[in-house]
Amino acid sequence: MAAVAESPAAAAAAEDREPQREAVPGLESQRRQIENGENGRGPPLRAGESWFLVERHWYKQWEVHVQGGGQDPSTFPGCINNAELFEDQVNWRLKKGLVEGEDYVLLPAAAWHYLVSWYGLEHGQPPIERKVVELSSIQKVEVYPVELLLIQHSDMDTAHTAQFNRTDSIDLVLRTAQEQFLVSPQEETRLWIKNAEGSFERLCNTRVTVLDAALQTGQVVIMETRNKDGTWPSAQLPAMSSASEEDEDFQGQPGICGLTNLGNTCFMNSALQCLSNVPQLTNYFLKNRYLEELNFCNPLGMKGEIAEAYADLVKQAWSGHHRSIVPHVFKTKVGHFASQFLGYQQHDSQELLSFLLDGLHEDLNRVKKKEYVELCDAAGRPDQEVAREAWQNHRRRNDSVIVDTFHGLFKSTVVCPDCGNVSVTFDPFCYLSVPLPVTHKRVMEVFFVSMDPRRKPEQHRLVVPKRGKISDLCVALAKHTGVSPERMMVADVFSHRFYKIYQLEESLSSILDRDDIFIYEVSGRAAIGENSREDVVLPIYLRERTPARDYNNSYYGLMLFGHPLLVSVPRDRLSWDALYHILLYRLSRYVTRPSSDDEDDGDEKDLEDKDNLPKPGHVAGGSSQDPGPEQAGPSSGVAGGSRAPVDNSPGPSHWPQRARRKHLFTLQTVNSNGTSDRSTFNEDTHGVSFSSQPYIAIDWEPEMKKRYYDEVEAEGYVKHDCVGYVLKKAPVRLQECIELFTTTETLEKENPWYCPNCKQHQLATKKLDLWMLPETLIIHLKRFSYTKFSREKLDTLVEFPIRDLDFSKFVIKPQNESAPELYKYDLIAVSNHYGGLRDGHYTTFACNKDSGQWHYFDDNSVSPVTENQIESKAAYVLFYQRQDVARRLQPQPSLSDPPASPACGTPANFEFMDIN
């Protein structure tokens, strides 16, 4: 019950519905009808019934009159007069603290109308009608209803008082406010309440009662009406007012509206633009059908908040009054209910789409209380019977516009490999995640360094197995070079040093495309760290001695430069002098030998001074202080860069160096970082021995390097003919991906199937088939591949049709041949992803439901495009609409209207942007 405080108008209305004066029965008859009759005071209270208040003195006077048989004329009560119950005779508000039996009596509606017809009601007084309510399982007449102050958002200074029973719905409050402020029921309105502390709270669920909403007498209820641009007055911040005024008169094509990127939210914008261009879903929100289906009590839902936030976005985007909008409120709601989307990290548009569809479904689920449904296996029954049962069971728990629009049905067949037990179930789906055909080959670029010093390094492009080993890389290179794979060593070079030297049995998956891979030719007898081989392979670094940046130049820094080498050295010639000449030979292409004029008797003197070798760690011509990483220049690679070598184990002993004055460079044992190592060494008459991996540094004086080292020649390389080879990824058709999706597969060890016959988990075979397709089909192309061997994004071009995608050969349900449009789909939207695994950007192609024009949505930028620009390697999520639905939604033109362009057709005479 809702009533404005009692007034003469209400009294007149009450008189209109009173029964006509009838013949007054005898007094005894009156007493029986009022006190003992079926319509008298005797029957129990029933919720919803109307009861009336009568002033107690008048009622007692009437009792005396009828009991005395009317003998005493002075006992005649006269017209019913409730004046003592009112505070005043203007607003006719009840006095506070009235007590039943002392101040008034309660009469059911029939008894009240009898008395009014017999005795009449004091002129101008309104009847005091009250409803029976059930509070805490007790029926009682609510004498004092809740009085609310209704205010319109546009006029906060004017309040209207209205009375409501505690069992009245909030919807009645809303309709009363609409009537009070002359707002059409077709306009979208909502209510807010002002709490005692001055804050405002939305009354979201209009189906709850005044009691459930905890509304109290005197509380302020504010009604606001949605603006024509789809926004709410309460949502417009003062800081945005200037922008709103600027666009106030803007009128564009509804739906052609960008979304501002809030910081890595392009994934969200792309998903929203795709969903916004699904015609039947958008119409559902624009026509406010969602208001009747908001489910605020679903424990699996988001209390209707996701649906309302999405509705606000749709109404703004399709109002035609915005060039772009800021989806801040929606982003906040999503982060509140899905913590994985909190903050501003990069995410996947398909994952956001999956969450949004599920959230909208639960917020709009027409099933208020989900019943338990037991899933049943086919058990040999016909497919049609099992499928019908599965779909009915699904709809018993899930019934929403999302189910109506996006849900279809799979047939899943699982076969046990041991007992042959076949399990057939039918499962609903919301989108298809289809795999892309994956190539088992990989193209890798490497540099081959020959043992012949005259040959420059060669760049090769090799095709190897994607799950191959390092040995496969060597075999592929051997076909180009003629060098046996046994004479190759593979290394990852980073910042002038060896980041890692690979073993032949290691997996190629550990090598990334961006790595610089060098393959060195070594002697067939050589190996690193194997004492049984006749040759030993030494990793060689190049360093330049530079004055350290110190105020007194008291020590020197060492800076790595150039490409490191792997050099085979015969074990029986492993001496410093022999090593010097071997390295001088290996560097001969870009290191010039000193001329005879530069030589002196230094060699003989060195031989004479053989017993006076430098102490371990001494570098001729410099300080004996060990230059650590902090002494090296920032570009040396010793301290620069964030990529630390894999092998940080210290090298062997420091080898002593021959103090040859005219040697071009000196030699020093170092660790894998290229910094000096002071560990002990062993040298005897047979040469130098070591127990762990040695690393040798060639140290150059700046003047010697400038004079004898040719940097241009050292950096030179040649390209092998194979570098021009490109592993062409042949485009695949979307139908091939769907066929791959429906192919029988064997379950992985991580996901076995429990066989009820064998009573154990089995690696069964599984096959998915399409049984029933939805009105709008979402196809997710699984471009991101994550396996235990590799992680990659597939940039294969998938060719998908704009029109007439035919699923008739994929649907196994018996088909209606007279309605082929039930299996044909037209494209309406595409979510694109540009970039790789770690970063990227999302955009959208979408067809406007009203104009049929395709547009490209890139955050807040929107541009028209042609259909031939839609297909690209970036296509990630495809939205298709069934043709019979498109025809049903297309408005029927009148005879006077010009012919309409086909849905999602290509308009003429546009300046199109080049997306690709």
PDB file of N, CA, C and O in Angstrom, residues 189-214:
ATOM      1  N   THR A 189      14.634   4.917 -14.578  1.00  0.00           N
ATOM      2  CA  THR A 189      14.895   5.621 -13.326  1.00  0.00           C
ATOM      3  C   THR A 189      15.447   4.656 -12.298  1.00  0.00           C
ATOM      4  O   THR A 189      15.310   3.432 -12.430  1.00  0.00           O
ATOM      5  N   ARG A 190      16.062   5.206 -11.278  1.00  0.00           N
ATOM      6  CA  ARG A 190      16.543   4.382 -10.162  1.00  0.00           C
ATOM      7  C   ARG A 190      16.515   5.209  -8.887  1.00  0.00           C
ATOM      8  O   ARG A 190      16.435   6.437  -8.930  1.00  0.00           O
ATOM      9  N   LEU A 191      16.578   4.500  -7.752  1.00  0.00           N
ATOM     10  CA  LEU A 191      16.411   5.139  -6.443  1.00  0.00           C
ATOM     11  C   LEU A 191      17.698   5.076  -5.630  1.00  0.00           C
ATOM     12  O   LEU A 191      18.464   4.110  -5.705  1.00  0.00           O
ATOM     13  N   TRP A 192      17.897   6.133  -4.845  1.00  0.00           N
ATOM     14  CA  TRP A 192      18.967   6.186  -3.853  1.00  0.00           C
ATOM     15  C   TRP A 192      18.345   6.542  -2.497  1.00  0.00           C
ATOM     16  O   TRP A 192      17.331   7.218  -2.447  1.00  0.00           O
ATOM     17  N   ILE A 193      18.939   6.090  -1.421  1.00  0.00           N
ATOM     18  CA  ILE A 193      18.511   6.499  -0.087  1.00  0.00           C
ATOM     19  C   ILE A 193      19.660   7.240   0.582  1.00  0.00           C
ATOM     20  O   ILE A 193      20.832   6.952   0.340  1.00  0.00           O
ATOM     21  N   LYS A 194      19.292   8.199   1.404  1.00  0.00           N
ATOM     22  CA  LYS A 194      20.274   8.972   2.156  1.00  0.00           C
ATOM     23  C   LYS A 194      20.339   8.410   3.562  1.00  0.00           C
ATOM     24  O   LYS A 194      19.340   8.396   4.289  1.00  0.00           O
ATOM     25  N   ASN A 195      21.505   7.928   3.956  1.00  0.00           N
ATOM     26  CA  ASN A 195      21.668   7.329   5.274  1.00  0.00           C
ATOM     27  C   ASN A 195      21.865   8.398   6.347  1.00  0.00           C
ATOM     28  O   ASN A 195      22.044   9.590   6.049  1.00  0.00           O
ATOM     29  N   ALA A 196      21.844   7.955   7.590  1.00  0.00           N
ATOM     30  CA  ALA A 196      21.924   8.897   8.711  1.00  0.00           C
ATOM     31  C   ALA A 196      23.231   9.679   8.699  1.00  0.00           C
ATOM     32  O   ALA A 196      23.265  10.845   9.095  1.00  0.00           O
ATOM     33  N   GLU A 197      24.328   9.027   8.224  1.00  0.00           N
ATOM     34  CA  GLU A 197      25.613   9.732   8.216  1.00  0.00           C
ATOM     35  C   GLU A 197      25.775  10.634   7.003  1.00  0.00           C
ATOM     36  O   GLU A 197      26.831  11.247   6.813  1.00  0.00           O
ATOM     37  N   GLY A 198      24.754  10.718   6.170  1.00  0.00           N
ATOM     38  CA  GLY A 198      24.793  11.616   5.026  1.00  0.00           C
ATOM     39  C   GLY A 198      25.252  10.980   3.735  1.00  0.00           C
ATOM     40  O   GLY A 198      25.260  11.634   2.692  1.00  0.00           O
ATOM     41  N   SER A 199      25.645   9.697   3.759  1.00  0.00           N
ATOM     42  CA  SER A 199      26.063   9.025   2.527  1.00  0.00           C
ATOM     43  C   SER A 199      24.851   8.505   1.759  1.00  0.00           C
ATOM     44  O   SER A 199      23.738   8.413   2.311  1.00  0.00           O
ATOM     45  N   PHE A 200      25.072   8.158   0.490  1.00  0.00           N
ATOM     46  CA  PHE A 200      23.987   7.684  -0.358  1.00  0.00           C
ATOM     47  C   PHE A 200      24.232   6.231  -0.756  1.00  0.00           C
ATOM     48  O   PHE A 200      25.359   5.814  -0.970  1.00  0.00           O
ATOM     49  N   GLU A 201      23.138   5.486  -0.867  1.00  0.00           N
ATOM     50  CA  GLU A 201      23.224   4.072  -1.199  1.00  0.00           C
ATOM     51  C   GLU A 201      22.153   3.727  -2.226  1.00  0.00           C
ATOM     52  O   GLU A 201      20.996   4.171  -2.103  1.00  0.00           O
ATOM     53  N   ARG A 202      22.567   2.941  -3.236  1.00  0.00           N
ATOM     54  CA  ARG A 202      21.624   2.557  -4.275  1.00  0.00           C
ATOM     55  C   ARG A 202      20.614   1.531  -3.763  1.00  0.00           C
ATOM     56  O   ARG A 202      20.960   0.616  -3.023  1.00  0.00           O
ATOM     57  N   LEU A 203      19.336   1.690  -4.155  1.00  0.00           N
ATOM     58  CA  LEU A 203      18.330   0.651  -3.943  1.00  0.00           C
ATOM     59  C   LEU A 203      18.285  -0.167  -5.225  1.00  0.00           C
ATOM     60  O   LEU A 203      17.495   0.095  -6.127  1.00  0.00           O
ATOM     61  N   CYS A 204      19.179  -1.154  -5.321  1.00  0.00           N
ATOM     62  CA  CYS A 204      19.345  -1.899  -6.572  1.00  0.00           C
ATOM     63  C   CYS A 204      18.177  -2.842  -6.836  1.00  0.00           C
ATOM     64  O   CYS A 204      17.606  -2.856  -7.922  1.00  0.00           O
ATOM     65  N   ASN A 205      17.832  -3.619  -5.831  1.00  0.00           N
ATOM     66  CA  ASN A 205      16.813  -4.657  -6.011  1.00  0.00           C
ATOM     67  C   ASN A 205      15.438  -4.073  -5.702  1.00  0.00           C
ATOM     68  O   ASN A 205      15.075  -3.877  -4.540  1.00  0.00           O
ATOM     69  N   THR A 206      14.658  -3.803  -6.741  1.00  0.00           N
ATOM     70  CA  THR A 206      13.325  -3.221  -6.539  1.00  0.00           C
ATOM     71  C   THR A 206      12.282  -4.260  -6.174  1.00  0.00           C
ATOM     72  O   THR A 206      11.128  -3.906  -5.923  1.00  0.00           O
ATOM     73  N   ARG A 207      12.677  -5.524  -6.122  1.00  0.00           N
ATOM     74  CA  ARG A 207      11.709  -6.575  -5.785  1.00  0.00           C
ATOM     75  C   ARG A 207      11.663  -6.867  -4.286  1.00  0.00           C
ATOM     76  O   ARG A 207      10.807  -7.621  -3.831  1.00  0.00           O
ATOM     77  N   VAL A 208      12.580  -6.301  -3.516  1.00  0.00           N
ATOM     78  CA  VAL A 208      12.539  -6.512  -2.074  1.00  0.00           C
ATOM     79  C   VAL A 208      11.529  -5.549  -1.457  1.00  0.00           C
ATOM     80  O   VAL A 208      11.080  -4.594  -2.094  1.00  0.00           O
ATOM     81  N   THR A 209      11.176  -5.802  -0.214  1.00  0.00           N
ATOM     82  CA  THR A 209      10.173  -4.980   0.467  1.00  0.00           C
ATOM     83  C   THR A 209      10.828  -3.801   1.176  1.00  0.00           C
ATOM     84  O   THR A 209      12.061  -3.743   1.341  1.00  0.00           O
ATOM     85  N   VAL A 210       9.958  -2.891   1.625  1.00  0.00           N
ATOM     86  CA  VAL A 210      10.445  -1.757   2.408  1.00  0.00           C
ATOM     87  C   VAL A 210      11.124  -2.249   3.682  1.00  0.00           C
ATOM     88  O   VAL A 210      12.127  -1.690   4.127  1.00  0.00           O
ATOM     89  N   LEU A 211      10.577  -3.320   4.267  1.00  0.00           N
ATOM     90  CA  LEU A 211      11.173  -3.897   5.468  1.00  0.00           C
ATOM     91  C   LEU A 211      12.551  -4.472   5.169  1.00  0.00           C
ATOM     92  O   LEU A 211      13.514  -4.232   5.916  1.00  0.00           O
ATOM     93  N   ASP A 212      12.685  -5.240   4.057  1.00  0.00           N
ATOM     94  CA  ASP A 212      13.976  -5.838   3.703  1.00  0.00           C
ATOM     95  C   ASP A 212      15.022  -4.771   3.408  1.00  0.00           C
ATOM     96  O   ASP A 212      16.214  -4.966   3.682  1.00  0.00           O
ATOM     97  N   ALA A 213      14.571  -3.658   2.842  1.00  0.00           N
ATOM     98  CA  ALA A 213      15.504  -2.570   2.524  1.00  0.00           C
ATOM     99  C   ALA A 213      15.828  -1.721   3.742  1.00  0.00           C
ATOM    100  O   ALA A 213      16.636  -0.788   3.645  1.00  0.00           O
ATOM    101  N   ALA A 214      15.195  -2.024   4.874  1.00  0.00           N
ATOM    102  CA  ALA A 214      15.450  -1.324   6.141  1.00  0.00           C
ATOM    103  C   ALA A 214      15.161   0.166   6.043  1.00  0.00           C
ATOM    104  O   ALA A 214      15.866   0.998   6.626  1.00  0.00           O
TER     105      ALA A 214
END
